[in-house]
mmCIF file of C-alpha atoms in Angstrom:
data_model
loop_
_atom_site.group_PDB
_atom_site.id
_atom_site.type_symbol
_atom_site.label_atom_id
_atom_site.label_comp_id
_atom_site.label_asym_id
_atom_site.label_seq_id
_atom_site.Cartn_x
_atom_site.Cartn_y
_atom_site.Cartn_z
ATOM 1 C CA UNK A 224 56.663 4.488 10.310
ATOM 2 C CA UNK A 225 57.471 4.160 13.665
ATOM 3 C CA UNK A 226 59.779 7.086 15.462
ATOM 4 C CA UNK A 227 63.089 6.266 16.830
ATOM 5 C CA UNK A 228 64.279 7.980 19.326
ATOM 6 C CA UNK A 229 67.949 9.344 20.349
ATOM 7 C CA UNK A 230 68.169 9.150 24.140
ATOM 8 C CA UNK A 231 71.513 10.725 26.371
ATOM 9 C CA UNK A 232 73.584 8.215 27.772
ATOM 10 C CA UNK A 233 73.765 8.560 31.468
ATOM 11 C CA UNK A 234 76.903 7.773 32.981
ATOM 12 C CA UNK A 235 77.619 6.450 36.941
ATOM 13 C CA UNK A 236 81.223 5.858 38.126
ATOM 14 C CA UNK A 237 80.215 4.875 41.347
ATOM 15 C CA UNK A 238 77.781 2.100 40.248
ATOM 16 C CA UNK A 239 80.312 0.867 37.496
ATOM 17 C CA UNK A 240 82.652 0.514 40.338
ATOM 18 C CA UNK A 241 80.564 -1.187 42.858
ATOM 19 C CA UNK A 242 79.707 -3.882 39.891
ATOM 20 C CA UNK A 243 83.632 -4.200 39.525
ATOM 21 C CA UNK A 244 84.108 -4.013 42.766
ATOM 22 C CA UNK A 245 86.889 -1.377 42.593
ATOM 23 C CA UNK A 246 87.242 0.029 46.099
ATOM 24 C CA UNK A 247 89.238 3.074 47.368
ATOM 25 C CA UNK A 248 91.036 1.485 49.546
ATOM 26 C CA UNK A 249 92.705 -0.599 47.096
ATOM 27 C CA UNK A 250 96.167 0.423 45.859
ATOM 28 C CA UNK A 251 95.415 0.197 42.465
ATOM 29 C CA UNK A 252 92.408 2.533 43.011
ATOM 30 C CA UNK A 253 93.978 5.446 40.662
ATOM 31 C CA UNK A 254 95.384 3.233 38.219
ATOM 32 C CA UNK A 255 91.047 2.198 37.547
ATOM 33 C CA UNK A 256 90.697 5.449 38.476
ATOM 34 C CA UNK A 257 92.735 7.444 35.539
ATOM 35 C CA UNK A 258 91.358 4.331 32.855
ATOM 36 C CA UNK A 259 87.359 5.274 33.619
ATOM 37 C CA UNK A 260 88.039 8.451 32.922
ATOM 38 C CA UNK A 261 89.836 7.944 30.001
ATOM 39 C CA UNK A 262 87.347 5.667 28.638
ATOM 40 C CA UNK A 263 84.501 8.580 29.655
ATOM 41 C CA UNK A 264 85.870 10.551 27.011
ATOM 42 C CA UNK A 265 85.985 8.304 24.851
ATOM 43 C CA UNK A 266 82.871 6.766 25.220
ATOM 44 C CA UNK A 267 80.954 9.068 23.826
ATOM 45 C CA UNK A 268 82.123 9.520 20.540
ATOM 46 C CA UNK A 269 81.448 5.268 20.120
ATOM 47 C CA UNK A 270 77.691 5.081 21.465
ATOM 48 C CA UNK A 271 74.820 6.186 19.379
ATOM 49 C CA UNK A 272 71.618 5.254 21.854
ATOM 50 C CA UNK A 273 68.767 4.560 20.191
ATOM 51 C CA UNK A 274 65.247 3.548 20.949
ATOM 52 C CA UNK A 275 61.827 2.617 19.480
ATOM 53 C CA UNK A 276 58.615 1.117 20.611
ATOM 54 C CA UNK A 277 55.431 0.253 19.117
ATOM 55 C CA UNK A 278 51.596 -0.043 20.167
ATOM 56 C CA UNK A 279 50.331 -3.380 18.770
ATOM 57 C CA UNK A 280 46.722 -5.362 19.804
ATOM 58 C CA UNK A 281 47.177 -8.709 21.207
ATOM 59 C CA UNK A 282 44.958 -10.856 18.516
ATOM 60 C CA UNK A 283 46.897 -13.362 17.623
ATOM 61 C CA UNK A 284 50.188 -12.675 19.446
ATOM 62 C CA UNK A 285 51.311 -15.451 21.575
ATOM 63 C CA UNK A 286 52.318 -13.806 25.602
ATOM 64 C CA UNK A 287 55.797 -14.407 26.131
ATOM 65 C CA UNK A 288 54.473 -15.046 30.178
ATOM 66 C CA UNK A 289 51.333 -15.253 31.879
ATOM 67 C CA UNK A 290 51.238 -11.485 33.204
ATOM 68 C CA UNK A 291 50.779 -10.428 29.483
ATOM 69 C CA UNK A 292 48.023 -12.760 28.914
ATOM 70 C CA UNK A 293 44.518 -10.370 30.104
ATOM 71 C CA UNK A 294 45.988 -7.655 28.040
ATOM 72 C CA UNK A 295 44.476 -6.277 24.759
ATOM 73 C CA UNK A 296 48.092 -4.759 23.432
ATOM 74 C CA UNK A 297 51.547 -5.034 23.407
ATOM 75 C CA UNK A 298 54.340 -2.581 23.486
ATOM 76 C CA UNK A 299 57.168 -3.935 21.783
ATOM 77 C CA UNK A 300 60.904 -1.925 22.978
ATOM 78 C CA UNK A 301 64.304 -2.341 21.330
ATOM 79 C CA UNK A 302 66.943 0.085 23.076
ATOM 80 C CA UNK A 303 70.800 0.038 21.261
ATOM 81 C CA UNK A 304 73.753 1.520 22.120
ATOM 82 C CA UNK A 305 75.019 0.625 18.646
ATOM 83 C CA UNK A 306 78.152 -1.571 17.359
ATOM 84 C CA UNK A 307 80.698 0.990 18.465
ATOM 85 C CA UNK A 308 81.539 0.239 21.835
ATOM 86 C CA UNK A 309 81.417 -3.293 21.452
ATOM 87 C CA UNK A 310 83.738 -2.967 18.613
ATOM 88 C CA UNK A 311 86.161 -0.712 20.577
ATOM 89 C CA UNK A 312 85.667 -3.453 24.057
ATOM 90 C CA UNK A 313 87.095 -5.983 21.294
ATOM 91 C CA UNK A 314 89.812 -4.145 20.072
ATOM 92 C CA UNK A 315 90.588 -3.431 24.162
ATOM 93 C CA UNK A 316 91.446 -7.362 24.701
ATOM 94 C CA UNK A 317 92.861 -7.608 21.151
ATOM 95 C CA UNK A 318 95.321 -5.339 22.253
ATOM 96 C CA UNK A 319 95.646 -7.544 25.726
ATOM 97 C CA UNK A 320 94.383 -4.112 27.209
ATOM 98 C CA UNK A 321 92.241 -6.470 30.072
ATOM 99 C CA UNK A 322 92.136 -3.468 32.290
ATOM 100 C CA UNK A 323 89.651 -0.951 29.570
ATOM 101 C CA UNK A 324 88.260 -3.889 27.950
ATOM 102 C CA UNK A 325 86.805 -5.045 31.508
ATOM 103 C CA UNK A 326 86.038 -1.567 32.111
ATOM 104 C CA UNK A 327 84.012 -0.418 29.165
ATOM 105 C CA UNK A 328 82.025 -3.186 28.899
ATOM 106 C CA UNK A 329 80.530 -3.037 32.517
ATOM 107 C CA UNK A 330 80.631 0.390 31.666
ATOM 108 C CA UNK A 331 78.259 -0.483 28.603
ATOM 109 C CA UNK A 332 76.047 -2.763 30.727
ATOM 110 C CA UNK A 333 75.298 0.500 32.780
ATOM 111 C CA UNK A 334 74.743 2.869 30.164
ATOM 112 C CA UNK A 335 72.292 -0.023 28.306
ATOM 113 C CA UNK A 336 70.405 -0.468 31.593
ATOM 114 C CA UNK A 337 70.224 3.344 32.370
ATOM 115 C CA UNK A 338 69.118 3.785 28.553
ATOM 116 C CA UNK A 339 66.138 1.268 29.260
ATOM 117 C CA UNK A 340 64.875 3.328 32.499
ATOM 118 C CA UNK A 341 65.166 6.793 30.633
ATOM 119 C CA UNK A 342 63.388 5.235 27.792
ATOM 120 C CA UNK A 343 60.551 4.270 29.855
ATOM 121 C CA UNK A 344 58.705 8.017 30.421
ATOM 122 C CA UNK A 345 58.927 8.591 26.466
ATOM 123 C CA UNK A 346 56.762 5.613 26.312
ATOM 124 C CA UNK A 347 54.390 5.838 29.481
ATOM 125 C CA UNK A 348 53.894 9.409 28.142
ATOM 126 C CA UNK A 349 52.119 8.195 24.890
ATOM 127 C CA UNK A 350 50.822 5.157 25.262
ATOM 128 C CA UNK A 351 49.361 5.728 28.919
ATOM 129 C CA UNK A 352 49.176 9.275 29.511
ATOM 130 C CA UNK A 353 47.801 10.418 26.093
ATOM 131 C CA UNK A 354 46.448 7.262 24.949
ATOM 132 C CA UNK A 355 45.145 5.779 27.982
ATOM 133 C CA UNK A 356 46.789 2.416 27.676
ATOM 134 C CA UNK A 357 47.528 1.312 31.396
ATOM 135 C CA UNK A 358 51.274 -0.696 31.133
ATOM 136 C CA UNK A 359 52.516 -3.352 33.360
ATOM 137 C CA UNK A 360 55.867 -3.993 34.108
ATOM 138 C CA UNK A 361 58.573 -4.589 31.449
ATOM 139 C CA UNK A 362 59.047 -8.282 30.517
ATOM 140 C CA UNK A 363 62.300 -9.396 28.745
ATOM 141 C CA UNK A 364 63.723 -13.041 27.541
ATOM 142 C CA UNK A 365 65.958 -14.426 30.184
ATOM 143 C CA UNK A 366 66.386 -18.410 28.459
ATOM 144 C CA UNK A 367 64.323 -19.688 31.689
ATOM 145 C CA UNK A 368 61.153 -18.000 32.915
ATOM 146 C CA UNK A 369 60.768 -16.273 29.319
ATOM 147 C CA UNK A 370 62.475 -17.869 26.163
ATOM 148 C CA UNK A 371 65.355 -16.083 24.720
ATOM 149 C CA UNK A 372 63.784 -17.442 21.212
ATOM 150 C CA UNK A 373 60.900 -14.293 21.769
ATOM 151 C CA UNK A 374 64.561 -11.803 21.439
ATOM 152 C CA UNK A 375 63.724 -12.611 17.723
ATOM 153 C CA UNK A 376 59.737 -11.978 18.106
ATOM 154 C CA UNK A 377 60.430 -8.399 19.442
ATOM 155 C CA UNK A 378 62.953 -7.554 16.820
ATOM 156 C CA UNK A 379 60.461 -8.430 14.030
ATOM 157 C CA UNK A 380 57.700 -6.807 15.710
ATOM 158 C CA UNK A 381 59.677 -3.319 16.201
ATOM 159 C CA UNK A 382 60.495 -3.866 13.429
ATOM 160 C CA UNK A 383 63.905 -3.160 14.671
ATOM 161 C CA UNK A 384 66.279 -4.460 11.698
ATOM 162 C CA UNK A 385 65.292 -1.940 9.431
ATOM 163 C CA UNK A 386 64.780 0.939 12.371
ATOM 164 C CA UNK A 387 68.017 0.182 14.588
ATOM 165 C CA UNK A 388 70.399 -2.087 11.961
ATOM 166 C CA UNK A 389 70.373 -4.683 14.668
ATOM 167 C CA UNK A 390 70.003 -8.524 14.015
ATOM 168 C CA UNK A 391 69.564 -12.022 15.825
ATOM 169 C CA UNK A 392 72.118 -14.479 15.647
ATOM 170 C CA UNK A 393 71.029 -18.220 15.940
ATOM 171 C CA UNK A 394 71.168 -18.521 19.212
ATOM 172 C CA UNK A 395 68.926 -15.258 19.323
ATOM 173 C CA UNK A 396 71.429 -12.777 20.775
ATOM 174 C CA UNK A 397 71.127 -9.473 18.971
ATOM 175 C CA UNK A 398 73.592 -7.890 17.073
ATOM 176 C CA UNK A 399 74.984 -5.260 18.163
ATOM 177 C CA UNK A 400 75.309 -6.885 21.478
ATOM 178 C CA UNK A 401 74.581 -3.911 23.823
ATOM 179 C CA UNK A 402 71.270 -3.843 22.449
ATOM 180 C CA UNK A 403 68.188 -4.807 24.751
ATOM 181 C CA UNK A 404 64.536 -6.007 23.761
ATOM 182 C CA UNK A 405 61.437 -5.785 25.918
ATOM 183 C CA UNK A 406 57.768 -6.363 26.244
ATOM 184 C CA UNK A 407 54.734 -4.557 27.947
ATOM 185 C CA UNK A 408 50.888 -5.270 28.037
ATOM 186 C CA UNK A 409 48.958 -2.500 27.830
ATOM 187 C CA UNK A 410 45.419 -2.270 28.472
ATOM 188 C CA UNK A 411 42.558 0.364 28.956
ATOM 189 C CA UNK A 412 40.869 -1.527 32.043
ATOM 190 C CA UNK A 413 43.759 -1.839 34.326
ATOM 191 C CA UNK A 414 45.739 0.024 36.815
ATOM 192 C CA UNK A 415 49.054 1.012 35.504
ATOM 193 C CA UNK A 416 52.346 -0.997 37.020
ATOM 194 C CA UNK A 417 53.843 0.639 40.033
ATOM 195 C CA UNK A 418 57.313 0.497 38.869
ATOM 196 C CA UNK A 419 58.483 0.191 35.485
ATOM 197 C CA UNK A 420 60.821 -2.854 36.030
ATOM 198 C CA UNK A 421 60.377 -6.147 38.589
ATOM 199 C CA UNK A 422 64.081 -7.919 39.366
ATOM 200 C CA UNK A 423 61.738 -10.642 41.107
ATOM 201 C CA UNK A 424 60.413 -11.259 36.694
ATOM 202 C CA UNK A 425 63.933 -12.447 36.226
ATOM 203 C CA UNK A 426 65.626 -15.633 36.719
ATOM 204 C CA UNK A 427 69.378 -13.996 36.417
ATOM 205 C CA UNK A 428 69.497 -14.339 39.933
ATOM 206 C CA UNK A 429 73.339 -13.335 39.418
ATOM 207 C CA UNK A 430 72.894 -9.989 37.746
ATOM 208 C CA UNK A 431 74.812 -7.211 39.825
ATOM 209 C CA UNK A 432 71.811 -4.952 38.308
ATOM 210 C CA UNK A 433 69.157 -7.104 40.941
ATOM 211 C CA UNK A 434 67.720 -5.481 43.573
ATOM 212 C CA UNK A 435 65.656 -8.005 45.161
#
């Protein structure tokens, strides 16, 4: 049975912020201010982050995209931050509280994100460092480049209904809806990726998480 793992949620006001773009030098600054740090104390108690991966050959596996097509394995990655803080964002505009319901979930966009990068030594560790498995960079469903149908591939290959408690709607977004699924190929006679993740991979040309 494959392990999951519980992974700290890492926090960044400043970032959160800069995606909402909530600037000192606005009047309302401490009003945003006083609700991020409300909602930092709160957060915590609502998020349970979770992670798993697992090590599978490529026989018979269709490649979500051509860079996972020379490969011998894939690593299949779920990451959650479970159905608490997406319940609580809900109850935020059911209350008409627009302000915190904004808030937390850009606030739960950067924790899934950060959760994703923090996960990534756990699984370089085993699969390259002690298993020898070179990995190339991460690969996710975006609808255009790779087909959001593969969301329900991972799930079913990490086996992540039974591991995480999370789901796939029809139109293949996962329940809980902070929760993010992955790819990598991994292969014994390669060099290993440079950087874990590649913004140029993704056709969200919008995300405030791009860097290129």
């Amino acid at each position: 049975m494959e392990k999951v793992y519980h992974i700290p949620i890492r926090m960044e006001r400043d970032i959160v912020f800069k995606r909402m773009h909530i600037y000192e030098t606005q009047p309302n600054y401490n009003e945003f201010l006083a609700a991020y740090n409300e909602l930092a104390e709160e957060i915590p108690k609502l998020v349970d982050a979770r992670g798993i991966y697992v090590l599978k050959k490529a026989d018979g596996r269709v490649p979500m995209h051509k860079g996972l097509c020379e490969v011998s394995h894939f690593v299949y990655v779920m990451v959650t931050l479970g159905a608490g803080i997406s319940d609580r964002c809900t109850a935020y505009f059911a209350e008409k509280n627009y302000l915190k319901g904004l808030m937390i979930d850009s606030i739960a966009d950067q924790l899934l994100f950060n959760l994703s990068d923090d996960f990534y030594p756990v699984i370089r560790e085993d699969v390259f460092e002690k298993q020898g498995y070179a990995l190339t960079v991460r690969y996710q469903p975006d609808d255009y480049i790779i087909p959001i149908q593969n969301q329900k591939v991972i799930l079913e290959e990490a086996d992540g209904s039974d591991l995480l408690n999370v789901s796939v709607t029809e139109g293949f977004m996962y329940n809980p809806l902070k929760t993010m699924g992955y790819v990598y190929g991994a292969d014994k006679n390669m060099q290993i990726a440079e950087k874990d993740h590649d913004c140029g991979l993704c056709s969200n040309y919008g995300c405030e998480f791009r860097s290129v």
